[in-house]
């Protein structure tokens, strides 16, 4: 018996699961839908300029019961809403804060919300809402007009049928009319005019979907009603004048601001004119250090300028650089040459590299040297000023004009948020000054990068050094490299300062007997990690003795002959050393229808009255 019962219970499980799947879900069973079977609007124009509006709404509710409705009316083009009434058939709703058959009216600043409450209900129901729109007629010399947003786009459902009428006072005829369905005239609407011309009726020819606004209007001769210009229209006229003024002022700022920035550059940011200079120079015009030269020509102390100081110090015998064979690491070693003759930026370079030690691995400088770059750059700018090449530090000039651009940008940012609050939404061009100031700030920031200017002496010196740079760039045009191998190391620091070190090394690496710089010790040429020729040692080169260059020093080509990587790897090693060193020195942890009355000449001015939204819940 137990077995039979258990089997029977098990056989009911699939049926139970099927019933669960077929049963309506709670959300589905309680879904609420509605639509307007009709939404008729009657607008009665009053002689004092008010509009008495009556909306007769017939709705069909389905699903869960509904208990309230709301209608929000935009008051932008009127002076307010008064005399509100709500009824359902013979039931007149009472103005109250709550309860069935009551309604409330709430002023929301730019709109008035009418909420009415009824017993929970479904099916077909009709509601009549009436209210007075104060001073909602626009007065213009070309004709007074009524333009009413009868079915706002924000109504929450479709409208199957709608008849909208505008009735003028006795003795006044409508001269023209318009009907807009979704912003387009002459679509899905028919228009008819009564025999006396007082009443214009608009009829939907197809259902109006949710989200589509239906606006209607009539125009009649001005002066037939003794109307003063409404307060909202006067505000609109004032705002239009302000908008025009703001637009003109913004255009002046947008044009004048960038022009002023360019004028500042023209007057204060250009270098003086220099006399004739040689097309190229085969040797440096003077003894200015490479880093100062690199900073002079573009008025910026770049990292490659600082690197040229390191190479120049090595060339002058203050340190050596040795490949350790440990990946990308290198060892820097101080020589016994005293530092008394060094310039301030060179001394700071030595201090930053060694920090009082005799030896320092490149990897040990990672994240530690970058903090000294600002000091070295400042010393280079001081050097330019002391030599009379500039009147002010280029970085200080850029900073001053950069701060000016940020100040203008700050004003643009503040005005973007403050001006709309001061003038409101009526001034349509209110964000234009912020945009114009923003454009000026951007142009000023770009121009600030070019504001540093040289003195006449500095401009002359820069022109000379640019001629020397051209010689380094195209040296094979002017010099037989095989006869000029001794200048490879001599001018290497300047090549680094000009950003030409890769092409400089590549060009000389193909020339036989080009000596390797004595301060650069490749791996595994010297087992000790130091050049015997530099310090008087006697340790032989691995793999035999390389061919010698000038002065008995190993050459790039000869040294590469003793290595497995060939000539390219030999010259590439020096290039990699410079590249890796530059990368480490700057590293920081943060970098890991038809119209019966015609159309309006000139159209309607401003937006329509009424509008807003509506819905039920």
Coordinates of C-alpha atoms in Angstrom, one line a residue:
X1 CA 0.0 0.0 0.0
X2 CA 2.8 2.4 0.8
X3 CA 4.5 1.7 -2.5
X4 CA 1.3 2.4 -4.4
X5 CA 0.7 5.7 -2.7
X6 CA 4.3 6.8 -3.2
X7 CA 4.0 6.0 -6.9
X8 CA 0.8 8.0 -7.1
X9 CA 2.3 11.0 -5.5
X10 CA 5.3 10.9 -7.8
X11 CA 3.0 10.7 -10.9
X12 CA 1.4 14.0 -9.8
X13 CA 4.6 16.0 -9.7
X14 CA 4.9 16.6 -13.5
X15 CA 1.3 17.8 -13.6
X16 CA 2.0 20.2 -10.7
X17 CA 5.1 21.6 -12.4
X18 CA 3.0 22.1 -15.7
X19 CA 0.4 24.0 -13.8
X20 CA 3.1 26.2 -12.3
X21 CA 4.4 27.0 -15.7
X22 CA 1.0 27.8 -17.2
X23 CA -0.2 29.8 -14.2
X24 CA 0.1 33.6 -14.7
X25 CA 3.0 35.3 -12.9
X26 CA 2.1 37.8 -10.2
X27 CA 3.5 40.7 -12.2
X28 CA 1.5 39.6 -15.3
X29 CA -1.7 39.1 -13.4
X30 CA -1.5 42.6 -11.9
X31 CA -0.3 44.4 -15.1
X32 CA -2.1 47.8 -15.5
X33 CA -2.8 49.2 -19.0
X34 CA -4.9 52.0 -20.2
X35 CA -5.6 54.2 -23.3
X36 CA -7.8 57.2 -24.2
X37 CA -10.8 56.2 -26.2
X38 CA -11.2 60.0 -26.7
X39 CA -9.5 63.1 -25.5
X40 CA -11.5 66.2 -26.5
X41 CA -10.3 69.7 -25.8
X42 CA -12.4 72.9 -25.9
X43 CA -10.5 76.2 -25.7
X44 CA -12.7 79.3 -25.1
X45 CA -10.9 82.6 -25.7
X46 CA -11.9 85.2 -23.1
X47 CA -12.0 89.0 -23.8
X48 CA -9.4 89.6 -21.1
X49 CA -6.8 87.4 -22.8
X50 CA -7.5 84.3 -20.6
X51 CA -8.3 80.8 -22.0
X52 CA -11.0 78.7 -20.5
X53 CA -9.9 75.1 -21.3
X54 CA -12.1 72.0 -20.8
X55 CA -10.7 68.6 -21.4
X56 CA -13.1 65.6 -21.7
X57 CA -11.2 62.4 -21.3
X58 CA -12.7 59.0 -21.8
X59 CA -10.4 56.1 -20.8
X60 CA -10.4 52.4 -20.8
X61 CA -8.6 50.8 -17.8
X62 CA -7.5 47.1 -17.8
X63 CA -5.6 44.8 -15.5
X64 CA -5.2 45.8 -11.9
X65 CA -7.5 48.6 -10.6
X66 CA -6.6 52.3 -11.0
X67 CA -7.2 54.8 -8.3
X68 CA -5.8 58.2 -9.4
X69 CA -5.0 60.3 -12.5
X70 CA -2.8 63.4 -13.0
X71 CA -2.5 66.1 -15.6
X72 CA 0.6 68.4 -15.6
X73 CA 0.2 71.7 -17.5
X74 CA 3.3 73.7 -18.5
X75 CA 2.9 77.4 -17.7
X76 CA 5.8 78.8 -19.7
X77 CA 3.5 80.8 -22.0
X78 CA 0.9 82.0 -19.6
X79 CA 0.7 83.7 -16.3
X80 CA -0.7 80.8 -14.3
X81 CA -3.6 78.3 -13.9
X82 CA -6.7 79.1 -11.9
X83 CA -10.4 77.9 -11.4
X84 CA -9.6 74.2 -11.6
X85 CA -12.5 71.8 -11.5
X86 CA -12.7 68.0 -11.9
X87 CA -15.8 65.8 -12.3
X88 CA -16.7 62.3 -13.4
X89 CA -20.2 62.3 -14.9
X90 CA -22.5 63.9 -12.3
X91 CA -19.9 63.4 -9.5
X92 CA -18.1 66.7 -8.8
X93 CA -14.7 66.3 -7.2
X94 CA -13.8 68.4 -4.2
X95 CA -10.5 70.2 -3.8
X96 CA -9.0 68.4 -0.9
X97 CA -5.6 66.9 0.3
X98 CA -6.8 63.4 -0.2
X99 CA -9.6 60.8 -0.4
X100 CA -11.9 59.5 -3.0
X101 CA -13.5 62.0 -5.4
X102 CA -11.1 64.7 -4.5
X103 CA -8.4 66.6 -6.4
X104 CA -5.3 68.7 -5.6
X105 CA -3.5 71.5 -7.5
X106 CA 0.2 71.9 -7.0
X107 CA 2.3 74.7 -8.3
X108 CA 5.7 73.3 -9.5
X109 CA 7.2 76.5 -10.7
X110 CA 7.2 75.9 -14.5
X111 CA 4.1 73.7 -14.4
X112 CA 0.8 73.1 -12.5
X113 CA 0.0 69.5 -11.5
X114 CA -3.7 68.5 -11.1
X115 CA -4.1 65.1 -9.3
X116 CA -7.5 63.5 -8.8
X117 CA -8.5 60.4 -6.8
X118 CA -11.3 57.9 -7.3
X119 CA -12.3 54.5 -6.0
X120 CA -10.3 51.6 -7.4
X121 CA -11.7 50.9 -10.8
X122 CA -11.3 49.2 -14.2
X123 CA -13.2 49.5 -17.5
X124 CA -14.4 52.6 -19.2
X125 CA -14.6 55.9 -17.4
X126 CA -14.9 59.6 -18.3
X127 CA -13.4 62.6 -16.6
X128 CA -13.9 66.3 -17.3
X129 CA -11.1 68.7 -16.2
X130 CA -11.6 72.5 -16.6
X131 CA -9.2 75.3 -15.8
X132 CA -8.4 78.9 -16.8
X133 CA -5.0 79.7 -18.4
X134 CA -4.3 83.3 -17.5
X135 CA -3.1 85.7 -20.2
X136 CA -2.2 82.9 -22.6
X137 CA -2.7 85.0 -25.8
X138 CA 0.4 86.2 -27.6
X139 CA 0.1 89.8 -28.8
X140 CA 1.9 90.8 -32.0
X141 CA 1.5 93.6 -34.6
X142 CA 0.9 90.9 -37.3
X143 CA -2.0 89.4 -35.3
X144 CA -2.8 88.0 -31.9
X145 CA -2.5 84.3 -31.6
X146 CA -3.6 81.3 -29.5
X147 CA -1.3 78.3 -29.8
X148 CA -2.3 75.4 -27.6
X149 CA -0.5 72.1 -26.9
X150 CA -3.7 70.1 -26.6
X151 CA -2.3 66.6 -26.5
X152 CA 1.2 66.8 -25.0
X153 CA 3.8 64.3 -26.1
X154 CA 4.3 63.1 -22.5
X155 CA 0.7 61.7 -22.2
X156 CA 1.3 58.2 -21.2
X157 CA -0.7 56.2 -23.7
X158 CA -2.3 56.4 -27.1
X159 CA -5.4 58.5 -28.0
X160 CA -7.9 56.9 -30.3
X161 CA -9.9 60.0 -31.1
X162 CA -9.6 63.7 -30.4
X163 CA -11.6 66.8 -31.4
X164 CA -10.0 70.1 -30.5
X165 CA -11.7 73.4 -30.8
X166 CA -10.7 77.0 -30.3
X167 CA -13.6 79.5 -30.0
X168 CA -13.1 83.3 -30.3
X169 CA -15.2 85.9 -28.6
X170 CA -18.3 87.3 -30.4
X171 CA -17.5 89.4 -33.4
X172 CA -13.9 88.1 -33.9
X173 CA -13.0 85.9 -36.8
X174 CA -10.0 83.6 -37.2
X175 CA -7.9 84.7 -40.1
X176 CA -5.5 81.7 -40.2
X177 CA -5.0 78.4 -38.3
X178 CA -2.5 75.7 -38.0
X179 CA -2.4 72.1 -36.7
X180 CA 0.8 70.2 -35.9
X181 CA 0.9 66.5 -35.5
X182 CA 4.3 65.5 -34.1
X183 CA 5.7 68.9 -35.1
X184 CA 4.6 68.5 -38.8
X185 CA 1.8 70.5 -40.3
X186 CA -1.0 69.1 -42.4
X187 CA -0.5 65.5 -41.3
X188 CA -3.2 63.3 -39.7
X189 CA -5.4 66.3 -38.9
X190 CA -8.4 67.9 -40.5
X191 CA -9.4 71.6 -39.9
X192 CA -12.8 73.2 -40.3
X193 CA -14.1 76.7 -39.6
X194 CA -17.6 77.7 -38.5
X195 CA -19.6 80.0 -40.8
X196 CA -19.1 83.0 -38.6
X197 CA -15.3 82.3 -38.4
X198 CA -15.3 82.2 -34.6
X199 CA -14.8 78.5 -34.1
X200 CA -12.0 76.4 -35.6
X201 CA -12.2 72.7 -35.1
X202 CA -9.4 70.2 -35.5
X203 CA -10.0 66.5 -35.8
X204 CA -7.6 63.5 -35.7
X205 CA -7.8 61.3 -38.7
X206 CA -5.9 58.4 -37.1
X207 CA -5.0 57.5 -33.5
X208 CA -2.3 59.5 -31.9
X209 CA 0.5 57.3 -30.5
X210 CA 2.1 57.9 -27.1
X211 CA 4.9 60.4 -27.4
X212 CA 3.5 62.5 -30.2
X213 CA 2.4 66.0 -29.4
X214 CA -0.7 67.6 -31.1
X215 CA -0.6 71.4 -31.2
X216 CA -3.2 73.7 -32.7
X217 CA -3.5 77.5 -33.1
X218 CA -5.4 80.3 -34.6
X219 CA -4.5 83.9 -35.4
X220 CA -6.8 86.9 -35.5
X221 CA -6.3 90.6 -36.1
X222 CA -4.6 92.5 -33.4
X223 CA -6.5 95.3 -31.6
X224 CA -9.9 93.5 -31.6
X225 CA -9.3 92.6 -28.0
X226 CA -7.9 95.2 -25.7
X227 CA -5.0 93.2 -24.5
X228 CA -1.8 94.3 -22.9
X229 CA 1.4 92.3 -23.6
X230 CA 1.4 89.5 -21.0
X231 CA 4.1 89.4 -18.4
X232 CA 5.5 86.2 -19.7
X233 CA 5.8 87.6 -23.2
X234 CA 7.5 90.7 -21.9
X235 CA 10.0 88.4 -20.1
X236 CA 10.4 86.5 -23.3
X237 CA 11.2 89.7 -25.2
X238 CA 13.7 90.7 -22.6
X239 CA 15.3 87.3 -22.7
X240 CA 15.4 87.4 -26.5
X241 CA 17.3 90.7 -26.3
X242 CA 19.6 89.3 -23.7
X243 CA 20.1 86.2 -25.8
X244 CA 21.1 88.3 -28.8
X245 CA 23.5 90.4 -26.6
X246 CA 25.0 87.3 -25.1
X247 CA 25.4 85.7 -28.6
X248 CA 27.2 88.8 -29.9
X249 CA 29.4 89.1 -26.8
X250 CA 30.2 85.4 -27.1
X251 CA 31.2 85.7 -30.7
X252 CA 33.4 88.6 -29.8
X253 CA 35.0 86.5 -27.1
X254 CA 35.3 83.5 -29.4
X255 CA 37.0 85.6 -32.0
X256 CA 38.8 88.2 -29.9
X257 CA 40.1 85.8 -27.3
X258 CA 42.1 83.6 -29.6
X259 CA 43.2 86.7 -31.6
X260 CA 44.4 88.3 -28.4
X261 CA 46.4 85.2 -27.5
X262 CA 48.0 85.2 -31.0
X263 CA 48.7 88.9 -30.6
X264 CA 50.5 88.2 -27.3
X265 CA 52.7 85.7 -29.1
X266 CA 53.3 88.0 -32.0
X267 CA 54.4 90.8 -29.6
X268 CA 56.2 88.9 -26.9
X269 CA 56.7 85.3 -28.0
X270 CA 58.7 85.6 -31.2
X271 CA 62.5 85.5 -31.4
X272 CA 64.3 88.6 -32.8
X273 CA 65.3 88.5 -36.4
X274 CA 68.9 87.5 -37.0
X275 CA 71.3 88.3 -39.8
X276 CA 72.6 85.9 -42.4
X277 CA 73.9 82.6 -41.0
X278 CA 75.8 79.8 -42.7
X279 CA 73.8 77.0 -44.1
X280 CA 75.9 74.6 -42.0
X281 CA 78.9 74.7 -39.6
X282 CA 81.4 71.8 -39.5
X283 CA 82.3 72.5 -35.9
X284 CA 80.6 74.0 -32.8
X285 CA 80.4 77.8 -32.9
X286 CA 81.6 78.0 -29.3
X287 CA 82.1 76.0 -26.2
X288 CA 78.5 76.0 -24.9
X289 CA 77.8 72.7 -23.2
X290 CA 75.5 70.3 -25.2
X291 CA 72.7 70.4 -22.7
X292 CA 72.6 74.2 -22.8
X293 CA 72.6 74.1 -26.6
X294 CA 69.7 71.7 -26.6
X295 CA 67.8 73.8 -24.2
X296 CA 68.5 77.0 -26.1
X297 CA 67.3 75.9 -29.6
X298 CA 63.8 74.9 -28.5
X299 CA 63.7 76.7 -25.1
X300 CA 62.9 73.5 -23.3
X301 CA 65.2 71.3 -21.1
X302 CA 64.3 67.8 -22.5
X303 CA 65.5 64.6 -21.0
X304 CA 67.8 64.1 -24.0
X305 CA 69.5 67.4 -23.1
X306 CA 70.1 66.0 -19.6
X307 CA 71.4 62.8 -21.1
X308 CA 73.8 64.7 -23.2
X309 CA 75.3 66.1 -20.0
X310 CA 75.9 62.5 -18.8
X311 CA 77.7 61.6 -22.0
X312 CA 79.6 64.9 -22.0
X313 CA 80.8 64.3 -18.5
X314 CA 82.0 60.8 -19.4
X315 CA 83.7 62.2 -22.5
X316 CA 85.5 64.7 -20.4
X317 CA 86.7 62.0 -18.0
X318 CA 84.5 62.3 -15.0
X319 CA 82.9 58.8 -15.2
X320 CA 82.8 55.6 -17.1
X321 CA 79.9 53.4 -18.2
X322 CA 80.3 49.6 -18.2
X323 CA 77.9 46.9 -19.4
X324 CA 77.5 44.4 -16.6
X325 CA 76.0 41.5 -18.6
X326 CA 73.0 41.5 -16.2
X327 CA 70.2 42.2 -18.7
X328 CA 69.8 45.9 -19.2
X329 CA 71.9 46.9 -16.3
X330 CA 75.0 49.1 -16.4
X331 CA 77.6 50.3 -14.0
X332 CA 78.6 53.9 -13.6
X333 CA 82.0 54.6 -12.0
X334 CA 83.5 57.9 -10.9
X335 CA 87.1 58.7 -11.9
X336 CA 89.5 60.6 -9.8
X337 CA 89.0 63.8 -11.8
X338 CA 88.0 66.7 -9.4
X339 CA 84.6 68.4 -9.8
X340 CA 85.6 72.0 -9.1
X341 CA 85.3 73.1 -12.7
X342 CA 81.8 71.7 -13.2
X343 CA 78.8 74.0 -13.8
X344 CA 75.9 73.8 -11.3
X345 CA 73.7 71.6 -13.6
X346 CA 76.7 69.3 -14.2
X347 CA 77.5 69.0 -10.5
X348 CA 73.8 68.1 -9.8
X349 CA 74.0 65.5 -12.5
X350 CA 77.1 63.8 -10.8
X351 CA 75.4 64.1 -7.4
X352 CA 72.2 62.5 -8.7
X353 CA 74.0 59.6 -10.3
X354 CA 76.5 58.7 -7.6
X355 CA 75.1 60.3 -4.3
X356 CA 78.6 60.3 -2.8
X357 CA 79.5 56.8 -4.0
X358 CA 82.3 55.7 -6.4
X359 CA 80.1 53.2 -8.2
X360 CA 76.4 53.0 -9.0
X361 CA 74.4 50.4 -10.9
X362 CA 71.9 51.9 -13.4
X363 CA 69.1 49.7 -11.9
X364 CA 69.8 51.2 -8.5
X365 CA 68.8 54.6 -9.9
X366 CA 65.3 53.4 -11.0
X367 CA 62.6 55.6 -9.3
X368 CA 65.4 57.6 -7.5
X369 CA 66.8 59.9 -10.1
X370 CA 63.6 61.4 -11.5
X371 CA 63.1 63.7 -8.4
X372 CA 66.3 65.5 -9.4
X373 CA 65.3 66.3 -13.0
X374 CA 63.4 69.5 -12.0
X375 CA 66.5 70.8 -10.2
X376 CA 68.7 70.1 -13.2
X377 CA 66.2 71.6 -15.6
X378 CA 66.0 74.8 -13.5
X379 CA 69.8 75.1 -13.5
X380 CA 69.8 74.8 -17.3
X381 CA 67.3 77.6 -17.5
X382 CA 69.4 79.7 -15.2
X383 CA 72.4 79.0 -17.4
X384 CA 70.5 80.4 -20.4
X385 CA 69.6 83.5 -18.5
X386 CA 73.2 84.0 -17.2
X387 CA 74.6 83.7 -20.7
X388 CA 72.1 86.4 -21.8
X389 CA 70.2 84.1 -24.1
X390 CA 66.8 84.7 -22.5
X391 CA 65.4 87.4 -20.2
X392 CA 63.2 85.1 -18.2
X393 CA 63.3 81.3 -17.5
X394 CA 61.4 79.7 -20.4
X395 CA 59.6 77.4 -18.0
X396 CA 58.5 80.4 -15.9
X397 CA 57.1 82.1 -19.0
X398 CA 55.2 79.0 -20.0
X399 CA 53.9 78.7 -16.4
X400 CA 52.7 82.3 -16.3
X401 CA 50.7 82.1 -19.5
X402 CA 49.6 78.6 -18.6
X403 CA 48.1 79.9 -15.4
X404 CA 46.4 82.6 -17.4
X405 CA 44.8 80.0 -19.6
X406 CA 43.7 77.9 -16.6
X407 CA 42.2 81.1 -15.1
X408 CA 40.2 81.7 -18.2
X409 CA 39.1 78.1 -18.2
X410 CA 38.1 78.4 -14.6
X411 CA 35.9 81.4 -15.4
X412 CA 34.4 79.3 -18.3
X413 CA 33.6 76.4 -15.9
X414 CA 32.0 78.6 -13.3
X415 CA 30.0 80.6 -15.8
X416 CA 28.7 77.3 -17.4
X417 CA 27.0 76.4 -14.1
X418 CA 26.2 79.9 -12.7
X419 CA 24.8 81.9 -15.6
X420 CA 21.8 79.5 -16.3
X421 CA 20.9 79.9 -12.6
X422 CA 21.1 83.7 -12.8
X423 CA 19.2 84.2 -16.1
X424 CA 17.1 81.0 -16.1
X425 CA 16.3 78.9 -19.1
X426 CA 14.7 81.8 -21.1
X427 CA 18.1 83.0 -22.4
X428 CA 18.7 80.5 -25.1
X429 CA 22.3 81.5 -25.7
X430 CA 23.4 81.5 -22.1
X431 CA 26.0 78.8 -22.4
X432 CA 27.7 80.5 -25.4
X433 CA 30.0 82.7 -23.2
X434 CA 31.2 79.6 -21.4
X435 CA 32.0 77.9 -24.7
X436 CA 33.7 81.0 -26.1
X437 CA 35.8 81.3 -22.9
X438 CA 36.6 77.6 -23.1
X439 CA 37.9 78.0 -26.7
X440 CA 40.0 81.0 -25.6
X441 CA 41.4 79.1 -22.7
X442 CA 42.4 76.2 -25.0
X443 CA 44.1 78.5 -27.6
X444 CA 45.8 80.4 -24.8
X445 CA 47.2 77.2 -23.3
X446 CA 48.5 76.1 -26.7
X447 CA 50.0 79.5 -27.3
X448 CA 51.6 79.5 -23.8
X449 CA 53.9 76.7 -25.0
X450 CA 55.4 79.0 -27.6
X451 CA 55.6 82.2 -25.5
X452 CA 59.3 81.9 -24.3
X453 CA 61.5 84.2 -26.5
X454 CA 65.2 84.5 -26.9
X455 CA 67.2 87.7 -26.7
X456 CA 69.0 88.9 -29.8
X457 CA 72.1 87.2 -28.5
X458 CA 70.2 84.0 -27.9
X459 CA 68.6 84.0 -31.3
X460 CA 71.9 84.5 -33.0
X461 CA 73.5 81.7 -31.0
X462 CA 70.6 79.4 -31.7
X463 CA 70.9 80.1 -35.5
X464 CA 74.6 79.2 -35.3
X465 CA 73.9 76.0 -33.4
X466 CA 71.1 75.0 -35.8
X467 CA 73.6 75.3 -38.6
X468 CA 75.9 72.9 -36.7
X469 CA 72.9 70.5 -36.2
X470 CA 72.4 70.4 -39.9
X471 CA 76.0 69.3 -40.3
X472 CA 75.5 66.5 -37.8
X473 CA 72.3 65.4 -39.5
X474 CA 73.9 65.3 -43.0
X475 CA 77.5 64.8 -42.2
X476 CA 78.1 62.4 -45.0
X477 CA 77.3 65.2 -47.5
X478 CA 80.0 67.5 -46.1
X479 CA 82.7 65.2 -44.8
X480 CA 84.4 61.9 -45.7
X481 CA 83.5 59.8 -42.6
X482 CA 86.6 57.6 -43.0
X483 CA 88.8 60.6 -42.5
X484 CA 86.8 62.1 -39.7
X485 CA 86.4 59.1 -37.2
X486 CA 88.0 61.2 -34.4
X487 CA 84.9 63.4 -34.3
X488 CA 82.5 60.5 -33.5
X489 CA 83.0 60.7 -29.7
X490 CA 83.8 64.4 -29.7
X491 CA 80.4 65.4 -31.1
X492 CA 78.4 62.5 -29.7
X493 CA 77.1 64.6 -26.7
X494 CA 75.8 67.2 -29.2
X495 CA 74.1 64.5 -31.3
X496 CA 72.4 63.3 -28.1
X497 CA 71.3 66.9 -27.3
X498 CA 69.8 67.2 -30.8
X499 CA 68.1 63.8 -30.6
X500 CA 70.4 62.4 -33.4
X501 CA 72.3 59.8 -31.4
X502 CA 70.8 56.8 -33.2
X503 CA 71.7 58.0 -36.7
X504 CA 75.1 59.3 -35.5
X505 CA 76.1 56.0 -34.1
X506 CA 74.7 54.1 -37.0
X507 CA 76.6 56.2 -39.6
X508 CA 80.0 55.7 -37.9
X509 CA 79.4 52.1 -37.1
X510 CA 79.9 51.3 -40.8
X511 CA 83.2 53.2 -41.0
X512 CA 86.3 51.1 -40.3
X513 CA 88.6 52.1 -37.4
X514 CA 86.0 54.3 -35.8
X515 CA 87.2 54.2 -32.1
X516 CA 84.8 53.1 -29.4
X517 CA 84.5 55.8 -26.8
X518 CA 87.0 55.1 -24.0
X519 CA 84.4 55.7 -21.3
X520 CA 82.1 53.0 -22.7
X521 CA 83.1 49.4 -21.8
X522 CA 80.9 46.8 -23.6
X523 CA 80.3 43.3 -22.4
X524 CA 82.0 40.8 -22.6
X525 CA 85.0 42.7 -24.0
X526 CA 86.5 43.2 -20.6
X527 CA 86.0 40.6 -18.0
X528 CA 86.8 43.2 -15.3
X529 CA 84.0 45.4 -16.5
X530 CA 86.5 48.3 -17.1
X531 CA 88.5 49.3 -20.1
X532 CA 92.2 48.4 -19.6
X533 CA 93.1 51.2 -22.0
X534 CA 91.3 53.6 -19.8
X535 CA 92.8 52.8 -16.5
X536 CA 96.1 51.3 -17.5
X537 CA 95.1 47.7 -17.0
X538 CA 96.6 44.8 -18.9
X539 CA 93.6 42.4 -19.1
X540 CA 93.3 41.1 -22.7
X541 CA 90.2 41.2 -24.8
X542 CA 88.2 38.0 -25.0
X543 CA 88.5 36.3 -28.4
X544 CA 91.7 38.1 -29.4
X545 CA 92.8 41.6 -29.9
X546 CA 90.5 43.8 -31.9
X547 CA 91.6 46.1 -34.6
X548 CA 92.6 49.5 -33.2
X549 CA 91.3 52.9 -34.1
X550 CA 93.0 56.2 -33.6
X551 CA 95.1 56.5 -30.4
X552 CA 95.3 52.7 -30.1
X553 CA 91.7 52.4 -28.9
X554 CA 89.5 49.6 -30.1
X555 CA 87.3 50.5 -33.0
X556 CA 83.6 50.0 -33.4
X557 CA 84.2 47.7 -36.4
X558 CA 87.2 45.9 -34.9
X559 CA 85.6 45.4 -31.5
X560 CA 82.5 43.9 -33.2
X561 CA 84.7 41.5 -35.0
X562 CA 85.6 39.9 -31.7
X563 CA 81.9 39.5 -30.7
X564 CA 79.4 37.1 -32.0
X565 CA 76.8 39.8 -32.7
X566 CA 78.7 41.4 -35.4
X567 CA 79.0 45.1 -36.2
X568 CA 75.3 45.9 -35.7
X569 CA 75.2 44.4 -32.2
X570 CA 78.3 46.4 -31.2
X571 CA 76.9 49.8 -32.3
X572 CA 73.5 48.7 -31.0
X573 CA 74.9 48.1 -27.6
X574 CA 76.0 51.7 -27.2
X575 CA 72.5 52.9 -28.5
X576 CA 70.8 50.5 -26.0
X577 CA 72.9 51.8 -23.2
X578 CA 71.8 55.4 -23.9
X579 CA 68.2 54.4 -24.4
X580 CA 68.0 52.3 -21.2
X581 CA 69.8 54.9 -19.2
X582 CA 67.3 57.6 -20.3
X583 CA 64.4 55.3 -19.5
X584 CA 65.6 54.6 -15.9
X585 CA 66.5 58.2 -15.2
X586 CA 63.0 59.4 -15.9
X587 CA 61.2 56.5 -14.3
X588 CA 58.8 57.1 -11.4
X589 CA 56.6 54.6 -9.5
X590 CA 53.5 56.2 -10.9
X591 CA 54.5 55.5 -14.5
X592 CA 54.6 51.5 -13.4
X593 CA -5.2 66.7 -43.4
X594 CA -6.1 70.2 -45.0
X595 CA -6.2 73.6 -43.4
X596 CA -9.5 75.4 -43.9
X597 CA -8.2 78.8 -42.8
X598 CA -4.8 78.7 -44.6
X599 CA -1.5 78.8 -42.9
X600 CA 0.2 81.5 -40.8
X601 CA 2.4 83.9 -42.5
X602 CA 5.7 83.8 -40.6
X603 CA 4.5 80.9 -38.4
X604 CA 4.0 81.0 -34.7
X605 CA 6.3 82.9 -32.4
X606 CA 7.6 81.0 -29.4
X607 CA 6.4 77.7 -28.0
X608 CA 2.8 76.7 -27.5
X609 CA 0.8 77.1 -24.3
X610 CA -0.4 74.2 -22.3
X611 CA 1.4 71.0 -22.9
X612 CA 2.9 69.1 -20.1
X613 CA 2.0 65.5 -19.3
X614 CA -0.7 63.2 -18.0
X615 CA -1.3 59.7 -16.8
X616 CA -3.1 57.3 -14.5
X617 CA -2.1 54.8 -11.7

